mmCIF file of C-alpha atoms in Angstrom:
data_model
loop_
_atom_site.group_PDB
_atom_site.id
_atom_site.type_symbol
_atom_site.label_atom_id
_atom_site.label_comp_id
_atom_site.label_asym_id
_atom_site.label_seq_id
_atom_site.Cartn_x
_atom_site.Cartn_y
_atom_site.Cartn_z
ATOM 1 C CA ALA A 260 -23.013 -0.943 -10.877
ATOM 2 C CA GLN A 261 -20.441 0.087 -13.089
ATOM 3 C CA SER A 262 -18.830 3.658 -14.095
ATOM 4 C CA VAL A 263 -15.712 4.927 -16.548
ATOM 5 C CA THR A 264 -13.312 8.057 -15.593
ATOM 6 C CA GLN A 265 -11.646 9.994 -18.629
ATOM 7 C CA LEU A 266 -9.671 11.588 -17.105
ATOM 8 C CA GLY A 267 -9.780 15.731 -19.264
ATOM 9 C CA SER A 268 -12.376 16.406 -20.944
ATOM 10 C CA HIS A 269 -10.088 17.944 -23.753
ATOM 11 C CA VAL A 270 -6.834 17.269 -24.934
ATOM 12 C CA SER A 271 -4.458 19.149 -27.522
ATOM 13 C CA VAL A 272 -1.813 17.608 -29.032
ATOM 14 C CA SER A 273 0.847 18.561 -31.760
ATOM 15 C CA GLU A 274 0.420 17.114 -35.012
ATOM 16 C CA GLY A 275 3.596 13.985 -34.998
ATOM 17 C CA ALA A 276 3.035 13.865 -30.984
ATOM 18 C CA LEU A 277 1.859 11.151 -29.165
ATOM 19 C CA VAL A 278 -1.676 10.686 -27.755
ATOM 20 C CA LEU A 279 -2.707 9.166 -25.019
ATOM 21 C CA LEU A 280 -5.888 9.120 -23.619
ATOM 22 C CA ARG A 281 -7.263 8.469 -19.530
ATOM 23 C CA CYS A 282 -9.970 5.881 -19.290
ATOM 24 C CA ASN A 283 -10.186 4.075 -14.943
ATOM 25 C CA TYR A 284 -13.646 1.844 -14.590
ATOM 26 C CA SER A 285 -15.062 0.233 -12.215
ATOM 27 C CA SER A 286 -16.717 -3.081 -11.970
ATOM 28 C CA SER A 287 -17.410 -5.364 -9.918
ATOM 29 C CA VAL A 288 -16.527 -8.272 -13.016
ATOM 30 C CA PRO A 289 -14.119 -9.039 -15.473
ATOM 31 C CA PRO A 290 -15.392 -6.109 -18.015
ATOM 32 C CA TYR A 291 -15.381 -5.737 -21.462
ATOM 33 C CA LEU A 292 -13.286 -3.011 -22.787
ATOM 34 C CA PHE A 293 -14.041 -0.736 -25.901
ATOM 35 C CA TRP A 294 -12.827 2.626 -26.772
ATOM 36 C CA TYR A 295 -14.600 4.245 -29.424
ATOM 37 C CA VAL A 296 -14.506 6.931 -31.284
ATOM 38 C CA GLN A 297 -16.684 10.245 -32.656
ATOM 39 C CA TYR A 298 -15.998 12.660 -35.556
ATOM 40 C CA PRO A 299 -18.556 16.252 -35.761
ATOM 41 C CA ASN A 300 -21.867 15.148 -36.709
ATOM 42 C CA GLN A 301 -21.358 11.113 -37.021
ATOM 43 C CA GLY A 302 -21.999 7.969 -34.916
ATOM 44 C CA LEU A 303 -19.331 6.305 -33.093
ATOM 45 C CA GLN A 304 -16.850 3.712 -34.679
ATOM 46 C CA LEU A 305 -15.543 1.211 -32.286
ATOM 47 C CA LEU A 306 -11.839 1.808 -32.481
ATOM 48 C CA LEU A 307 -10.751 -1.438 -30.364
ATOM 49 C CA LYS A 308 -11.970 -3.767 -27.555
ATOM 50 C CA TYR A 309 -10.751 -6.123 -24.824
ATOM 51 C CA THR A 310 -12.828 -9.032 -23.873
ATOM 52 C CA THR A 311 -9.757 -11.819 -22.817
ATOM 53 C CA GLY A 312 -6.506 -12.391 -23.817
ATOM 54 C CA ALA A 313 -3.612 -10.438 -24.838
ATOM 55 C CA THR A 314 -3.833 -7.379 -22.712
ATOM 56 C CA LEU A 315 -1.993 -5.186 -24.782
ATOM 57 C CA VAL A 316 -4.559 -4.477 -28.200
ATOM 58 C CA LYS A 317 -4.307 -3.293 -31.196
ATOM 59 C CA GLY A 318 -6.835 -1.484 -33.178
ATOM 60 C CA ILE A 319 -8.073 0.733 -36.380
ATOM 61 C CA ASN A 320 -5.705 3.746 -37.518
ATOM 62 C CA GLY A 321 -2.399 3.539 -35.149
ATOM 63 C CA PHE A 322 -4.235 3.085 -32.220
ATOM 64 C CA GLU A 323 -3.989 1.044 -29.104
ATOM 65 C CA ALA A 324 -5.030 -0.193 -25.630
ATOM 66 C CA GLU A 325 -3.566 -1.586 -23.263
ATOM 67 C CA PHE A 326 -5.970 -3.643 -20.434
ATOM 68 C CA LYS A 327 -4.368 -3.357 -16.471
ATOM 69 C CA LYS A 328 -6.123 -5.049 -14.306
ATOM 70 C CA SER A 329 -4.242 -4.089 -11.037
ATOM 71 C CA GLU A 330 -4.386 -0.633 -12.065
ATOM 72 C CA THR A 331 -8.891 -0.575 -13.893
ATOM 73 C CA SER A 332 -7.534 0.609 -16.802
ATOM 74 C CA PHE A 333 -7.821 1.424 -20.076
ATOM 75 C CA HIS A 334 -5.618 4.286 -22.144
ATOM 76 C CA LEU A 335 -5.294 4.235 -25.287
ATOM 77 C CA THR A 336 -2.287 5.476 -27.314
ATOM 78 C CA LYS A 337 -1.528 6.515 -30.419
ATOM 79 C CA PRO A 338 2.308 6.863 -31.370
ATOM 80 C CA SER A 339 2.015 9.735 -34.057
ATOM 81 C CA ALA A 340 -0.777 12.400 -33.768
ATOM 82 C CA HIS A 341 -2.248 12.532 -36.917
ATOM 83 C CA MET A 342 -4.703 16.036 -38.169
ATOM 84 C CA SER A 343 -7.332 13.360 -38.698
ATOM 85 C CA ASP A 344 -7.694 11.683 -35.300
ATOM 86 C CA ALA A 345 -9.178 14.874 -33.602
ATOM 87 C CA ALA A 346 -12.538 13.944 -32.717
ATOM 88 C CA GLU A 347 -14.093 12.733 -29.694
ATOM 89 C CA TYR A 348 -13.271 9.197 -28.343
ATOM 90 C CA PHE A 349 -15.442 7.432 -25.777
ATOM 91 C CA CYS A 350 -14.594 4.520 -23.139
ATOM 92 C CA ALA A 351 -16.577 2.147 -22.403
ATOM 93 C CA VAL A 352 -17.248 -0.745 -20.463
ATOM 94 C CA ILE A 353 -19.774 -3.657 -20.429
ATOM 95 C CA LYS A 354 -20.024 -6.558 -17.809
ATOM 96 C CA ALA A 355 -21.107 -9.381 -20.433
ATOM 97 C CA ALA A 356 -22.532 -10.086 -24.103
ATOM 98 C CA GLY A 357 -26.057 -8.612 -24.877
ATOM 99 C CA ASN A 358 -25.564 -5.735 -21.926
ATOM 100 C CA LYS A 359 -25.827 -2.471 -22.380
ATOM 101 C CA LEU A 360 -22.816 -0.030 -22.552
ATOM 102 C CA THR A 361 -22.077 2.205 -19.610
ATOM 103 C CA PHE A 362 -19.759 5.355 -21.373
ATOM 104 C CA GLY A 363 -16.981 7.951 -19.553
ATOM 105 C CA GLY A 364 -18.270 11.737 -20.683
ATOM 106 C CA GLY A 365 -16.125 11.516 -23.171
ATOM 107 C CA THR A 366 -12.231 13.282 -24.599
ATOM 108 C CA ARG A 367 -12.476 15.288 -27.096
ATOM 109 C CA VAL A 368 -9.015 15.769 -28.987
ATOM 110 C CA LEU A 369 -7.913 18.685 -31.054
ATOM 111 C CA VAL A 370 -4.669 17.788 -33.043
ATOM 112 C CA LYS A 371 -2.738 21.142 -33.865
ATOM 113 C CA PRO A 372 -0.227 21.676 -36.862
ATOM 114 C CA ASN B 251 -22.928 -5.130 -45.767
ATOM 115 C CA ALA B 252 -24.302 -1.621 -44.927
ATOM 116 C CA GLY B 253 -24.032 -0.275 -41.594
ATOM 117 C CA VAL B 254 -26.689 0.354 -38.860
ATOM 118 C CA MET B 255 -29.410 2.484 -40.656
ATOM 119 C CA GLN B 256 -30.950 5.613 -39.023
ATOM 120 C CA ASN B 257 -33.501 7.706 -39.734
ATOM 121 C CA PRO B 258 -34.150 10.132 -40.565
ATOM 122 C CA ARG B 259 -31.404 12.397 -39.721
ATOM 123 C CA HIS B 260 -32.584 15.309 -38.602
ATOM 124 C CA LEU B 261 -35.620 15.555 -37.233
ATOM 125 C CA VAL B 262 -37.749 18.949 -35.815
ATOM 126 C CA ARG B 263 -40.997 19.227 -33.805
ATOM 127 C CA ARG B 264 -42.525 21.700 -32.221
ATOM 128 C CA ARG B 265 -43.763 21.230 -27.980
ATOM 129 C CA GLY B 266 -45.785 18.518 -27.955
ATOM 130 C CA GLN B 267 -45.815 16.948 -30.623
ATOM 131 C CA GLU B 268 -44.489 13.254 -31.371
ATOM 132 C CA ALA B 269 -41.461 11.683 -32.410
ATOM 133 C CA ARG B 270 -40.954 8.667 -34.198
ATOM 134 C CA LEU B 271 -37.203 7.776 -35.062
ATOM 135 C CA ARG B 272 -36.226 4.090 -36.664
ATOM 136 C CA CYS B 273 -33.743 1.910 -36.825
ATOM 137 C CA SER B 274 -32.586 -0.458 -39.285
ATOM 138 C CA PRO B 275 -30.082 -3.085 -37.663
ATOM 139 C CA MET B 276 -26.876 -4.307 -39.609
ATOM 140 C CA LYS B 277 -27.901 -7.481 -41.702
ATOM 141 C CA GLY B 278 -28.108 -10.900 -39.205
ATOM 142 C CA HIS B 279 -28.247 -8.721 -36.348
ATOM 143 C CA SER B 280 -30.875 -9.920 -34.007
ATOM 144 C CA HIS B 281 -30.080 -7.322 -31.138
ATOM 145 C CA VAL B 282 -30.670 -3.607 -30.846
ATOM 146 C CA TYR B 283 -29.532 -0.958 -28.455
ATOM 147 C CA TRP B 284 -30.864 2.704 -28.425
ATOM 148 C CA TYR B 285 -28.658 5.792 -26.559
ATOM 149 C CA ARG B 286 -29.270 9.048 -26.107
ATOM 150 C CA GLN B 287 -26.491 12.132 -26.550
ATOM 151 C CA LEU B 288 -28.175 15.164 -24.566
ATOM 152 C CA PRO B 289 -25.585 18.353 -25.464
ATOM 153 C CA GLU B 290 -22.835 18.210 -22.939
ATOM 154 C CA GLU B 291 -23.081 15.358 -21.430
ATOM 155 C CA GLY B 292 -21.983 12.148 -22.355
ATOM 156 C CA LEU B 293 -24.304 8.955 -24.531
ATOM 157 C CA LYS B 294 -26.550 7.036 -21.870
ATOM 158 C CA PHE B 295 -28.803 3.528 -22.457
ATOM 159 C CA MET B 296 -31.842 3.677 -23.122
ATOM 160 C CA VAL B 297 -33.101 -0.074 -23.925
ATOM 161 C CA TYR B 298 -32.402 -2.798 -25.091
ATOM 162 C CA LEU B 299 -34.015 -4.988 -27.260
ATOM 163 C CA GLN B 300 -34.345 -8.039 -29.312
ATOM 164 C CA LYS B 301 -37.027 -9.053 -32.330
ATOM 165 C CA GLU B 302 -40.469 -8.910 -30.111
ATOM 166 C CA ASN B 303 -38.954 -8.550 -27.218
ATOM 167 C CA ILE B 304 -37.745 -5.707 -24.409
ATOM 168 C CA ILE B 305 -35.074 -7.184 -23.114
ATOM 169 C CA ASP B 306 -33.272 -3.677 -20.849
ATOM 170 C CA GLU B 307 -36.066 -1.159 -20.333
ATOM 171 C CA SER B 308 -33.957 0.702 -16.946
ATOM 172 C CA GLY B 309 -33.007 3.947 -19.085
ATOM 173 C CA MET B 310 -36.233 4.999 -20.265
ATOM 174 C CA PRO B 311 -38.067 7.756 -18.882
ATOM 175 C CA LYS B 312 -40.833 6.696 -17.363
ATOM 176 C CA GLU B 313 -43.445 9.174 -19.467
ATOM 177 C CA ARG B 314 -43.376 9.625 -23.161
ATOM 178 C CA PHE B 315 -41.345 6.965 -23.964
ATOM 179 C CA SER B 316 -41.590 3.725 -26.163
ATOM 180 C CA ALA B 317 -39.664 1.157 -27.999
ATOM 181 C CA GLU B 318 -40.952 -1.315 -30.616
ATOM 182 C CA PHE B 319 -38.782 -4.155 -32.270
ATOM 183 C CA PRO B 320 -40.965 -6.086 -34.484
ATOM 184 C CA LYS B 321 -41.129 -9.134 -36.292
ATOM 185 C CA GLU B 322 -40.840 -7.420 -39.374
ATOM 186 C CA GLY B 323 -39.225 -3.923 -39.967
ATOM 187 C CA PRO B 324 -37.264 -1.699 -38.371
ATOM 188 C CA SER B 325 -36.945 -0.671 -34.607
ATOM 189 C CA ILE B 326 -38.628 2.214 -33.528
ATOM 190 C CA LEU B 327 -38.294 4.757 -30.210
ATOM 191 C CA ARG B 328 -41.184 7.084 -30.155
ATOM 192 C CA ILE B 329 -41.386 9.950 -27.816
ATOM 193 C CA GLN B 330 -44.904 11.507 -27.644
ATOM 194 C CA GLN B 331 -45.600 14.989 -26.335
ATOM 195 C CA VAL B 332 -42.012 15.906 -27.042
ATOM 196 C CA VAL B 333 -40.676 18.289 -24.475
ATOM 197 C CA ARG B 334 -37.791 20.644 -25.462
ATOM 198 C CA GLY B 335 -35.214 18.633 -22.760
ATOM 199 C CA ASP B 336 -35.464 16.067 -25.302
ATOM 200 C CA SER B 337 -33.400 17.880 -27.707
ATOM 201 C CA ALA B 338 -30.609 15.239 -28.507
ATOM 202 C CA ALA B 339 -28.950 12.822 -30.258
ATOM 203 C CA TYR B 340 -30.752 9.759 -30.559
ATOM 204 C CA PHE B 341 -27.962 6.673 -31.278
ATOM 205 C CA CYS B 342 -28.798 2.900 -32.431
ATOM 206 C CA ALA B 343 -26.418 -0.301 -31.985
ATOM 207 C CA SER B 344 -26.503 -3.438 -33.006
ATOM 208 C CA SER B 345 -25.141 -6.234 -32.388
ATOM 209 C CA PRO B 346 -24.833 -10.109 -33.629
ATOM 210 C CA PRO B 347 -26.034 -13.298 -32.192
ATOM 211 C CA GLY B 348 -23.072 -15.728 -31.529
ATOM 212 C CA ARG B 349 -19.163 -15.159 -30.311
ATOM 213 C CA ASP B 350 -19.419 -10.882 -31.412
ATOM 214 C CA SER B 351 -22.438 -10.538 -29.758
ATOM 215 C CA ASP B 352 -20.328 -8.400 -26.890
ATOM 216 C CA THR B 353 -19.721 -5.639 -29.854
ATOM 217 C CA GLN B 354 -22.501 -2.954 -30.972
ATOM 218 C CA TYR B 355 -21.760 -1.372 -34.162
ATOM 219 C CA PHE B 356 -23.181 2.674 -34.005
ATOM 220 C CA GLY B 357 -25.572 3.734 -36.542
ATOM 221 C CA PRO B 358 -25.251 7.431 -37.581
ATOM 222 C CA GLY B 359 -27.539 8.693 -34.781
ATOM 223 C CA THR B 360 -30.681 11.252 -35.300
ATOM 224 C CA ARG B 361 -30.752 14.698 -34.402
ATOM 225 C CA LEU B 362 -34.046 15.846 -33.300
ATOM 226 C CA THR B 363 -34.568 19.828 -32.637
ATOM 227 C CA VAL B 364 -37.636 20.211 -30.046
ATOM 228 C CA LEU B 365 -38.611 23.982 -30.523
#
């Protein structure tokens, strides 16, 4: 069985500061990994994904994540937070294409001016 | 290319009524997934369908819930005899066949309120 753990249900950052959201997973097979963002009362938007190849993945809105197999982690970062980054972020894992996504509990990001 | 469409966006039902949630996948997508987001809980998988087939329904409650994806028309998630605990946001996602089939694209959700 797969599981995803996101450390910290709430994160507060100052505008212009580094955003770091942590995600660890457990999976019996090498998974595909995703980060989604959810703005209030909206659906989920794909930020980035890792399937194979380069372990540092760049996504939209200046976000990137690094897959570290030895640490079973897929942390999300952005060098400089913007007010528009205030949202809830979900890490998710899938065993293979055509499978269900297993989500972490989500991290709500608050950006302070 | 329009994204995943869900309607209605908001649905209010009284206890005991039926709720029908509709999802039209992105053009060219043949896989549909339903997820539920309960208040203060994460997103949980419910069911995975392809045209006219249920592939995985391991996340569906055993009673009152059903889903279909007919040959023509949208996918439907049906909840019979709703109870207050069914109040949640229901999200549909779709994925294409082929190379990008590992990626699910989400609709805006239907927010169900049971009075």
